[in-house]
Each structure stands twice: as C-alpha cells, then as structure tokens.
Coordinates of C-alpha atoms and ligand atoms in Angstrom, one line a residue:
M677 CA 63.7 64.2 196.7
A678 CA 63.3 64.4 192.9
V679 CA 61.0 66.4 190.7
Y680 CA 59.4 64.7 187.8
V681 CA 57.2 65.7 184.9
Y682 CA 55.1 62.9 183.4
K683 CA 53.2 63.5 180.2
F684 CA 50.4 61.1 179.2
G685 CA 49.2 61.1 175.6
G686 CA 45.7 60.6 174.2
T687 CA 45.5 56.8 174.3
S688 CA 47.0 56.7 177.8
V689 CA 44.0 58.8 179.0
G690 CA 41.6 57.4 176.4
T691 CA 39.0 55.9 178.8
I692 CA 37.9 56.2 182.5
E693 CA 39.8 53.0 183.3
R694 CA 43.0 54.4 181.6
I695 CA 42.8 57.6 183.6
K696 CA 42.4 55.6 186.8
A697 CA 45.5 53.5 185.8
V698 CA 47.4 56.8 185.3
A699 CA 46.3 58.0 188.7
Q700 CA 47.7 54.8 190.3
K701 CA 51.0 55.2 188.6
V702 CA 51.3 58.9 189.6
K703 CA 50.3 58.2 193.2
K704 CA 53.1 55.6 193.5
V705 CA 55.7 58.3 192.6
R706 CA 54.2 60.8 195.0
D707 CA 54.1 58.2 197.8
T708 CA 57.8 57.9 197.6
G709 CA 58.1 61.6 198.6
D710 CA 59.0 62.8 195.1
Q711 CA 57.3 65.8 193.5
I712 CA 55.3 65.2 190.3
V713 CA 53.6 67.3 187.7
V714 CA 51.4 65.5 185.3
V715 CA 50.7 66.9 181.8
V716 CA 47.8 65.3 180.0
S717 CA 46.5 65.3 176.4
A718 CA 42.8 65.1 175.5
M719 CA 41.2 61.6 175.4
S720 CA 42.3 60.0 172.1
G721 CA 40.2 61.1 169.1
E722 CA 38.8 64.1 171.0
T723 CA 40.9 66.8 169.4
N724 CA 39.9 65.5 165.9
R725 CA 36.3 65.4 166.9
L726 CA 36.4 69.0 168.0
I727 CA 38.2 70.1 164.8
D728 CA 35.6 68.3 162.7
M729 CA 32.8 70.1 164.5
A730 CA 34.5 73.5 163.9
K731 CA 34.8 72.7 160.2
Q732 CA 31.1 72.1 160.1
M733 CA 30.6 75.6 161.3
Q734 CA 33.1 77.4 159.2
A735 CA 35.2 76.1 156.2
Q736 CA 38.3 77.9 157.6
P737 CA 37.5 78.2 161.3
N738 CA 38.5 81.4 163.0
G739 CA 41.8 80.7 164.8
R740 CA 40.8 82.3 168.1
E741 CA 37.6 80.4 168.3
L742 CA 39.2 77.2 167.1
D743 CA 41.7 77.4 169.9
A744 CA 39.0 78.1 172.5
L745 CA 37.3 74.9 171.3
I746 CA 40.1 72.5 170.9
S747 CA 41.7 73.4 174.2
T748 CA 38.7 72.0 176.0
G749 CA 39.7 68.3 175.4
E750 CA 42.7 68.7 177.7
Q751 CA 40.7 70.5 180.4
V752 CA 38.4 67.5 180.6
T753 CA 41.3 65.0 181.3
T754 CA 43.0 67.2 183.8
A755 CA 39.9 67.5 186.0
L756 CA 39.1 63.8 185.6
L757 CA 42.7 62.8 186.6
S758 CA 42.6 65.1 189.6
M759 CA 39.4 63.5 190.7
A760 CA 40.9 60.0 190.2
L761 CA 43.9 61.0 192.3
E762 CA 41.8 62.5 195.1
D763 CA 39.7 59.4 195.1
L764 CA 42.9 57.4 195.8
G765 CA 43.6 59.8 198.7
C766 CA 46.3 61.7 196.8
P767 CA 45.8 65.5 196.9
A768 CA 45.8 67.0 193.4
C769 CA 45.0 70.2 191.6
S770 CA 44.2 70.7 187.9
Y771 CA 45.2 73.7 185.9
T772 CA 44.5 74.9 182.3
G773 CA 47.5 76.5 180.5
G774 CA 46.0 79.9 181.2
Q775 CA 45.6 79.3 184.9
V776 CA 49.3 78.2 185.2
K777 CA 50.2 80.9 183.2
I778 CA 51.8 79.4 180.2
L779 CA 52.3 82.6 178.2
T780 CA 52.6 82.2 174.4
D781 CA 52.6 84.4 171.3
S782 CA 49.3 85.0 169.5
I783 CA 49.7 82.7 166.5
H784 CA 46.6 80.7 166.9
T785 CA 46.8 76.9 166.4
K786 CA 50.6 77.0 166.3
A787 CA 51.6 79.3 169.2
R788 CA 55.0 79.2 170.8
I789 CA 55.6 79.3 174.5
R790 CA 57.3 82.5 175.7
K791 CA 57.3 82.2 179.4
I792 CA 56.0 80.0 182.2
D793 CA 55.0 81.3 185.6
D794 CA 55.7 78.3 187.8
S795 CA 54.8 79.9 191.1
R796 CA 51.4 78.2 191.6
I797 CA 52.8 74.9 190.6
R798 CA 55.7 75.2 193.0
A799 CA 53.5 76.2 195.9
D800 CA 51.2 73.2 195.3
L801 CA 54.2 70.8 195.0
E802 CA 55.5 72.2 198.3
A803 CA 52.1 71.6 199.8
G804 CA 52.4 67.9 198.8
K805 CA 49.9 68.0 195.9
V806 CA 50.2 66.4 192.5
V807 CA 49.8 69.1 189.9
V808 CA 47.9 68.2 186.8
V809 CA 48.4 70.6 183.8
A810 CA 46.4 70.6 180.5
G811 CA 48.8 70.0 177.7
F812 CA 48.7 71.7 174.3
Q813 CA 47.6 75.2 175.4
G814 CA 48.6 78.5 176.7
I815 CA 47.4 82.1 176.8
D816 CA 48.6 85.2 175.0
E817 CA 49.3 88.6 176.4
D818 CA 45.7 89.7 175.8
G819 CA 44.3 86.7 177.6
N820 CA 43.2 84.7 174.5
I821 CA 43.5 80.9 174.7
T822 CA 46.1 79.6 172.3
T823 CA 47.2 76.1 171.3
L824 CA 50.6 74.8 170.4
G825 CA 50.1 72.7 167.3
R826 CA 49.2 69.0 167.0
G827 CA 51.2 66.9 169.4
G828 CA 51.7 70.1 171.5
S829 CA 51.3 68.4 174.9
D830 CA 54.8 67.0 174.5
T831 CA 56.0 70.5 174.4
T832 CA 54.0 71.5 177.4
G833 CA 55.6 68.6 179.3
V834 CA 59.1 69.4 178.4
A835 CA 58.7 73.2 178.8
L836 CA 57.4 72.6 182.3
A837 CA 60.2 70.3 183.1
A838 CA 62.6 73.0 181.9
A839 CA 60.9 75.7 184.0
L840 CA 60.9 73.5 187.1
K841 CA 64.4 72.2 186.5
A842 CA 62.9 68.7 186.9
D843 CA 65.1 65.7 187.3
E844 CA 63.4 63.9 184.4
C845 CA 60.6 64.3 181.9
H846 CA 58.8 61.2 180.9
I847 CA 56.7 61.1 177.8
Y848 CA 54.2 58.2 178.3
T849 CA 52.6 57.0 175.0
D850 CA 51.2 53.9 173.3
V851 CA 54.6 52.6 172.1
D852 CA 57.4 51.6 174.4
G853 CA 60.0 54.0 173.0
V854 CA 61.4 55.5 169.9
Y855 CA 61.7 52.9 167.1
T856 CA 63.8 52.7 164.0
T857 CA 60.6 53.7 162.2
D858 CA 56.9 53.8 163.0
P859 CA 56.2 50.3 164.2
R860 CA 52.7 50.6 162.8
I861 CA 54.2 50.7 159.3
E862 CA 57.1 48.3 159.7
P863 CA 56.4 45.6 162.4
K864 CA 60.1 44.7 162.2
A865 CA 61.0 48.2 163.5
R866 CA 63.4 48.0 166.5
R867 CA 63.2 50.0 169.7
L868 CA 66.3 52.2 170.3
E869 CA 67.8 52.2 173.8
Q870 CA 68.9 55.8 173.1
I871 CA 68.9 58.3 170.4
T872 CA 70.8 61.6 170.1
F873 CA 69.0 64.9 170.3
E874 CA 70.3 65.7 166.8
E875 CA 68.8 62.6 165.4
M876 CA 65.5 62.9 167.3
L877 CA 65.1 66.5 166.1
E878 CA 65.6 65.4 162.6
M879 CA 63.2 62.4 162.9
A880 CA 60.6 64.7 164.5
S881 CA 61.0 67.4 161.9
L882 CA 60.7 64.8 159.2
G883 CA 57.4 63.5 160.4
S884 CA 58.0 61.0 163.3
K885 CA 55.1 62.1 165.5
V886 CA 56.2 60.2 168.6
L887 CA 57.5 63.6 169.8
Q888 CA 56.5 67.0 168.7
I889 CA 59.6 68.8 167.3
R890 CA 59.3 71.8 169.6
S891 CA 59.5 69.5 172.6
V892 CA 62.8 68.1 171.4
E893 CA 64.1 71.7 170.7
F894 CA 63.1 72.7 174.3
A895 CA 64.7 69.6 175.8
G896 CA 68.0 70.3 173.9
K897 CA 68.1 73.9 174.8
Y898 CA 67.3 73.5 178.5
N899 CA 69.1 70.2 179.1
V900 CA 66.0 68.3 180.0
K901 CA 66.5 64.6 180.7
L902 CA 63.9 63.2 178.3
R903 CA 62.6 59.7 178.0
V904 CA 59.9 58.2 175.9
L905 CA 58.1 55.2 177.5
S906 CA 54.9 53.1 177.3
S907 CA 52.1 53.9 179.7
F908 CA 50.9 50.3 179.2
T909 CA 54.0 48.2 179.8
E910 CA 57.0 48.5 182.1
G911 CA 60.4 49.2 180.6
N912 CA 63.2 51.7 180.1
G913 CA 61.8 53.2 176.9
T914 CA 64.2 55.4 174.9
L915 CA 66.5 58.0 176.4
I916 CA 67.2 61.1 174.3
T917 CA 70.9 61.7 174.8
Y918 CA 73.2 64.6 174.1
E919 CA 76.1 62.6 172.8
D920 CA 76.3 59.3 171.2
T921 CA 77.8 57.3 173.9
Q922 CA 77.6 54.1 171.9
V923 CA 81.1 53.1 170.7
E924 CA 80.1 53.0 167.1
S925 CA 77.2 54.9 165.9
A926 CA 74.8 53.3 163.5
L927 CA 75.0 54.4 159.9
I928 CA 71.2 55.1 159.8
S929 CA 69.3 55.3 163.0
G930 CA 65.8 55.6 161.6
I931 CA 63.3 56.2 158.8
A932 CA 60.8 59.0 159.2
F933 CA 57.9 59.8 156.9
N934 CA 55.4 62.6 156.5
R935 CA 52.0 62.1 155.0
D936 CA 51.0 65.7 155.5
E937 CA 52.7 67.3 152.6
A938 CA 51.5 68.4 149.1
K939 CA 53.4 69.4 146.1
L940 CA 52.9 72.4 143.9
T941 CA 54.6 73.2 140.6
I942 CA 54.6 76.3 138.5
T943 CA 55.7 75.7 134.9
G944 CA 57.1 78.0 132.2
V945 CA 58.4 80.6 134.6
P946 CA 60.7 83.2 133.0
D947 CA 64.2 82.4 134.2
M948 CA 65.4 85.7 135.6
P949 CA 66.6 87.2 138.8
G950 CA 64.0 87.7 141.5
V951 CA 61.5 85.2 140.3
A952 CA 61.9 82.7 143.2
S953 CA 61.2 85.4 145.7
K954 CA 58.2 86.7 143.6
I955 CA 56.8 83.1 143.8
L956 CA 57.6 82.4 147.5
A957 CA 57.1 85.8 149.2
P958 CA 53.2 85.9 148.8
I959 CA 53.1 82.3 150.2
A960 CA 55.3 83.2 153.2
D961 CA 53.1 86.4 153.7
E962 CA 50.2 84.0 154.4
N963 CA 52.2 82.2 157.1
I964 CA 52.4 79.1 154.9
E965 CA 55.6 77.1 155.5
I966 CA 57.5 75.8 152.6
D967 CA 59.5 72.6 152.9
M968 CA 61.4 71.3 149.9
I969 CA 62.1 73.5 146.9
I970 CA 63.4 72.5 143.5
Q971 CA 64.0 74.6 140.4
N972 CA 64.7 72.8 137.2
I973 CA 67.5 73.8 134.8
S974 CA 66.2 76.3 132.3
A975 CA 65.2 75.5 128.8
N976 CA 64.3 78.3 126.2
G977 CA 64.6 81.0 128.9
T978 CA 61.9 79.4 131.1
T979 CA 62.0 77.0 134.1
D980 CA 59.8 74.9 136.3
F981 CA 59.6 75.6 140.1
T982 CA 58.4 73.0 142.5
F983 CA 57.9 73.1 146.3
T984 CA 56.0 71.4 149.0
V985 CA 53.7 72.8 151.7
H986 CA 51.5 71.2 154.5
R987 CA 48.4 69.6 153.0
N988 CA 46.3 71.9 155.2
D989 CA 47.7 74.8 153.2
Y990 CA 47.5 73.2 149.8
V991 CA 44.3 74.8 148.6
K992 CA 45.3 78.2 149.8
A993 CA 48.8 78.0 148.4
K994 CA 47.5 76.7 145.0
K995 CA 45.2 79.7 144.8
I996 CA 48.0 82.2 145.6
L997 CA 50.2 80.4 143.0
E998 CA 47.5 80.7 140.3
D999 CA 47.4 84.5 140.8
I1000 CA 51.3 84.6 140.6
C1001 CA 51.2 82.5 137.5
T1002 CA 49.1 85.1 135.6
E1003 CA 51.2 87.9 137.0
L1004 CA 54.5 86.3 135.9
G1005 CA 53.1 85.2 132.5
A1006 CA 54.1 81.6 133.5
K1007 CA 52.5 78.6 131.8
Q1008 CA 50.5 76.7 134.5
V1009 CA 50.2 75.5 138.0
L1010 CA 50.2 71.8 138.8
G1011 CA 49.4 70.3 142.2
D1012 CA 49.5 66.9 143.8
N1013 CA 48.3 66.3 147.4
S1014 CA 48.8 62.6 147.4
I1015 CA 52.5 62.5 148.0
V1016 CA 54.6 61.5 151.0
K1017 CA 58.1 62.4 152.0
I1018 CA 60.3 59.6 153.3
S1019 CA 63.6 60.3 155.0
I1020 CA 66.5 58.3 156.3
V1021 CA 68.3 59.8 159.3
G1022 CA 71.6 59.1 161.0
V1023 CA 74.6 60.9 162.3
G1024 CA 76.7 58.1 161.0
M1025 CA 75.9 59.2 157.5
R1026 CA 78.4 62.1 157.9
S1027 CA 81.3 59.8 157.6
H1028 CA 80.0 57.3 155.1
A1029 CA 79.6 57.6 151.4
G1030 CA 77.2 55.7 149.2
I1031 CA 74.1 56.0 151.5
A1032 CA 72.2 57.9 148.9
S1033 CA 72.9 55.4 146.1
T1034 CA 71.8 52.5 148.4
M1035 CA 68.6 54.4 149.0
F1036 CA 67.9 55.2 145.4
K1037 CA 68.8 51.7 144.2
T1038 CA 66.4 50.2 146.8
L1039 CA 63.5 52.3 145.7
A1040 CA 64.3 51.6 142.0
A1041 CA 64.3 47.9 142.7
E1042 CA 60.7 48.3 143.9
N1043 CA 59.8 50.4 140.9
I1044 CA 59.2 53.5 143.0
N1045 CA 59.6 56.8 141.2
I1046 CA 61.4 59.5 143.1
Q1047 CA 59.8 62.9 142.5
M1048 CA 62.0 65.1 144.6
I1049 CA 65.2 64.7 146.6
S1050 CA 66.7 66.8 149.4
T1051 CA 69.8 66.1 151.5
S1052 CA 71.6 67.4 154.6
E1053 CA 74.6 66.1 156.5
I1054 CA 72.5 63.6 158.5
K1055 CA 69.4 62.9 156.3
I1056 CA 68.2 62.2 152.8
S1057 CA 64.6 62.8 152.0
V1058 CA 62.6 61.8 148.9
V1059 CA 59.1 62.6 147.8
V1060 CA 57.1 59.7 146.3
D1061 CA 53.5 58.8 145.5
E1062 CA 51.7 58.1 148.8
K1063 CA 50.6 54.6 147.5
Y1064 CA 54.3 53.5 147.9
L1065 CA 54.7 54.6 151.5
E1066 CA 54.6 51.2 153.2
L1067 CA 56.6 49.4 150.5
A1068 CA 59.3 52.1 150.5
V1069 CA 59.7 52.2 154.3
R1070 CA 59.9 48.5 154.6
A1071 CA 62.3 48.1 151.7
L1072 CA 64.6 50.8 153.1
H1073 CA 64.3 49.4 156.6
A1074 CA 65.6 46.0 155.2
A1075 CA 68.2 47.6 153.0
F1076 CA 69.9 49.4 155.9
D1077 CA 69.5 46.4 158.2
L1078 CA 67.6 48.4 160.7
D1079 CA 66.0 45.4 162.3
K1080 CA 69.4 44.3 163.5
A1081 CA 71.1 45.9 166.5
N1082 CA 73.7 48.6 165.8
V1083 CA 75.5 47.6 162.6
S1084 CA 78.2 50.0 161.5
Ligands
ADP2086 P1 50.4 60.3 172.1 O1 48.9 60.4 171.9 O2 50.8 59.5 173.3 O3 51.1 61.6 172.1 P2 51.2 59.9 169.4 O4 50.3 59.2 168.5 O5 51.4 61.4 169.2 O6 50.9 59.5 170.8 O7 52.7 59.3 169.2 C1 52.9 57.9 169.3 C2 52.9 57.3 167.9 O8 54.0 57.7 167.1 C3 53.0 55.8 167.9 O9 51.8 55.1 168.1 C4 53.6 55.5 166.5 O10 52.6 55.0 165.6 C5 54.1 56.8 166.0 N1 55.5 56.8 165.6 C6 55.9 57.4 164.4 N2 57.2 57.2 164.3 C7 57.7 56.5 165.4 C8 58.9 56.0 165.8 N3 60.0 56.2 165.1 N4 59.0 55.4 167.0 C9 57.9 55.2 167.7 N5 56.7 55.6 167.4 C10 56.5 56.3 166.2
LIG2087 N1 45.4 66.7 171.9 C1 46.3 67.4 171.0 C2 46.5 66.7 169.7 O1 45.8 65.7 169.5 C3 47.7 67.6 171.7 C4 48.4 66.3 172.0 O2 47.8 65.3 172.2 O3 49.6 66.4 172.2 O4 47.2 67.1 168.9
MG2088 MG1 51.6 62.9 170.5

C-alpha cells in the first residue's frame, strides 16, 4: 500500500465539472487500496476576486483580515470535492489548514509552515477515507488564520507529503509538466522529463510559477518524490530529481522571468562607508525584500544606487527612499515599475564559458537594452523593459536551442 498526496491547482478545480473529474481520478487511486490525501486550491480566479474586494475596503488591507478572507476560496473547494467523492461512494473528509493543524508563524500573507499535526489525517486514512485539505493556509499559535503566499497550495501539498512520508507527491496543474520556459510565452517550449532540485529551485525563485519556491525547498529538504503533471491529460509529467542522471546535462535547462519586480534608484548618494546599509535597513525594517542591487562606480564623490523590489512594495519602498534621500542629502529618487527580470538557468553553465556573452549578444541583436545584470554559478539574470519580455524570451530560447532535446 502506498501513500500519495495529490495537489490540484485552480484551473483543475475551476468548475463543478472539473471538481467531479478530480473526484473520479482520486477515487480510482483509493479503490486500488492506496491511501490518498488531496490538497486543493481555490477555483481559478477566486483568490484574485477576494483580494480585489479587500482592496475596495482598504487600500492596504489589514493582513489578519485579508488572510481570513482569502483563505475561504480553498475551503469552498475542499467541501465541494468531499461531496463529489461521497457522491461516488468514496468516503471523504475535508479540513481547513487550521483544522488539520498546519501551524505557521504569524507573518500574514506570507506565513511559513512550522509544524504539521498529522494525527487526524492518519486516523482518517486508516479508516479508509480520502482526506481533502485546503491548500495555501495555516493557523498561528494564537489561532489566527494565515496564508502561505501566492501559489502556496503547492507548499501545503509538499509539506503534507513530507509529514506523512508519502511515497509520492503529485502536483496536478494546467500544463503537463515543467517546460524549458513558460509555454504561454514561447509555444516552442519543450517539456522536461526531469529537472534537478537545484535547477527547479532557481527557476521557481526567478519567477517560474509552476511551483511555489517554498514547495521545492520542502521537497529537497525532506526528500519528497515530487512530480508535476497535467490534470487534463495522461502522461508522466516532470520528475524533480536529486541528481542529474542524464549522461550529459544540458547547458541551459530553462528560462524564467518575473513580471512582479520594480526598480528604484537613488542618485547622487555620498560615496562613503555605511551608506548602503543606511539605504537598505529602513526598507528591510518594513519587511520589504530586495532582489538585485547595483551600485555604480563613484564620480565626484557621489554614486547611484539601484535595487529591485516586488511591485506590490514599490510605492511603499519609493516613499521610504524619498525620506532617506533627504536625510542623506542625495540628489533624487527614480522609479520604474514596468521592468521584467529574465533569467537563464542551468547546472551545465558551471563548466561552460561564454554563456553570458551569447545571452547579451542575443539581446543586443534584438535591440533590447539591458538595465541590470546579476549572475550566480547556475544562472544569469537581466532586467529589461517589460515590453521586450516575449521577444527576449523567444530569442534566448532559440539562441540556446532549447526547443531541441538535450544538446550539450
Ligand atoms: P495552478 O493553479 O495549477 O497552481 P499555476 O498557474 O500556479 O497553476 O502554474 C501553472 C502555470 O505556470 C502554467 O500554466 C504556465 O503558464 C506557468 N509556467 C511558468 N513557467 C513555466 C514552466 N517553466 N513550465 C511550465 N509552466 C510554467
Ligand atoms: N489560491 C492561491 C493562489 O491563487 C493558492 C494557490 O492556488 O496555490 O495563489
Ligand atoms: Mg500554482
């Protein structure tokens, strides 16, 4: 007997018919005698609808209340799926994150899971039931409802699989696996049979929303066998592997992009020790995460300092920076919230030179200006104007032959 955790995303439970189809799929597994826990997202569009309503009430909605609101989407789908299963003669029981008890910290809208009490789930599984758990949510020590950040149902799925020591965790979505890049942007994108954790972590952290980054972190840490598959078509999907078992690893395995960033620059900053921390500390104090940072070489004793933040934090960060600008006697604050970050990722990059120059040449040939660059051993990221997103992704996909299977 095996234990499985299946997670179904928003599109996979987007209509009554889809939920019924999920119930059929789940029942088949249970009928073979295996145990199955199902994690569901809210119906597609529902989380956005709830957030929009909150914003109509309060420009910056109160975190606790926002979490109370946006966690409801998942509660709806768990109950509906349990009913659909019962209707098929398959005993099922739905749980919210709080009922399970998925204990998190208290950082509303981006809480982290601390501990999972799996006793009720195990008891239900032993009793032959399918357990249906609301994704994306937990509860803090004081009993407040928390949510795990957008895409957080993936993390609920993997965390439950880790807690239950499940044999496999399947993430069912609207694409049939992890592709070389988002197939919605580049139709020539190719599905990968497998991808290493290291690469998947990098892809997720650089914006590939097919898996939430924390779910990949969890899977890596707790050895969860993780697969991304389509809930609409049959197939093997993509296996996330620990080691690259392919004989030769590809130079580049994928292209990720992130539309959620914004760029801020403070110009004419006195070039002296301690300035970077004076600029960034008040931003960090507000829990605003900073991504890329660039400081120009100094001219006439002053320098320019540029960094990127999440677009949701743009207005807040700009305001903080304007205050710092006056304090430091710097020249001005410039902002641009219509940029994107595009990254090429691959463990094969480690052992090959010349990747960056191919990337930059390709973008130059399309007349795309690079505003910022950052590199690590297995990725190169550039910031460009958002109007070039598709052009840049497609040009890079072609330049690195990503539409062709495993070229080294
Ligand atoms: P779900 O609601 O099932 O969680 P998501 O929208 O969160 O689905 O994630 C699936 C989407 O991720 C796909 O529809 C696709 O547009 C996008 N995506 C981005 N990058 C990739 C990639 N490299 N491979 C596959 N899908 C990707
Ligand atoms: N419903 C949440 C979201 O849209 C969580 C998820 O689907 O993973 O982000
Ligand atoms: Mg998702």
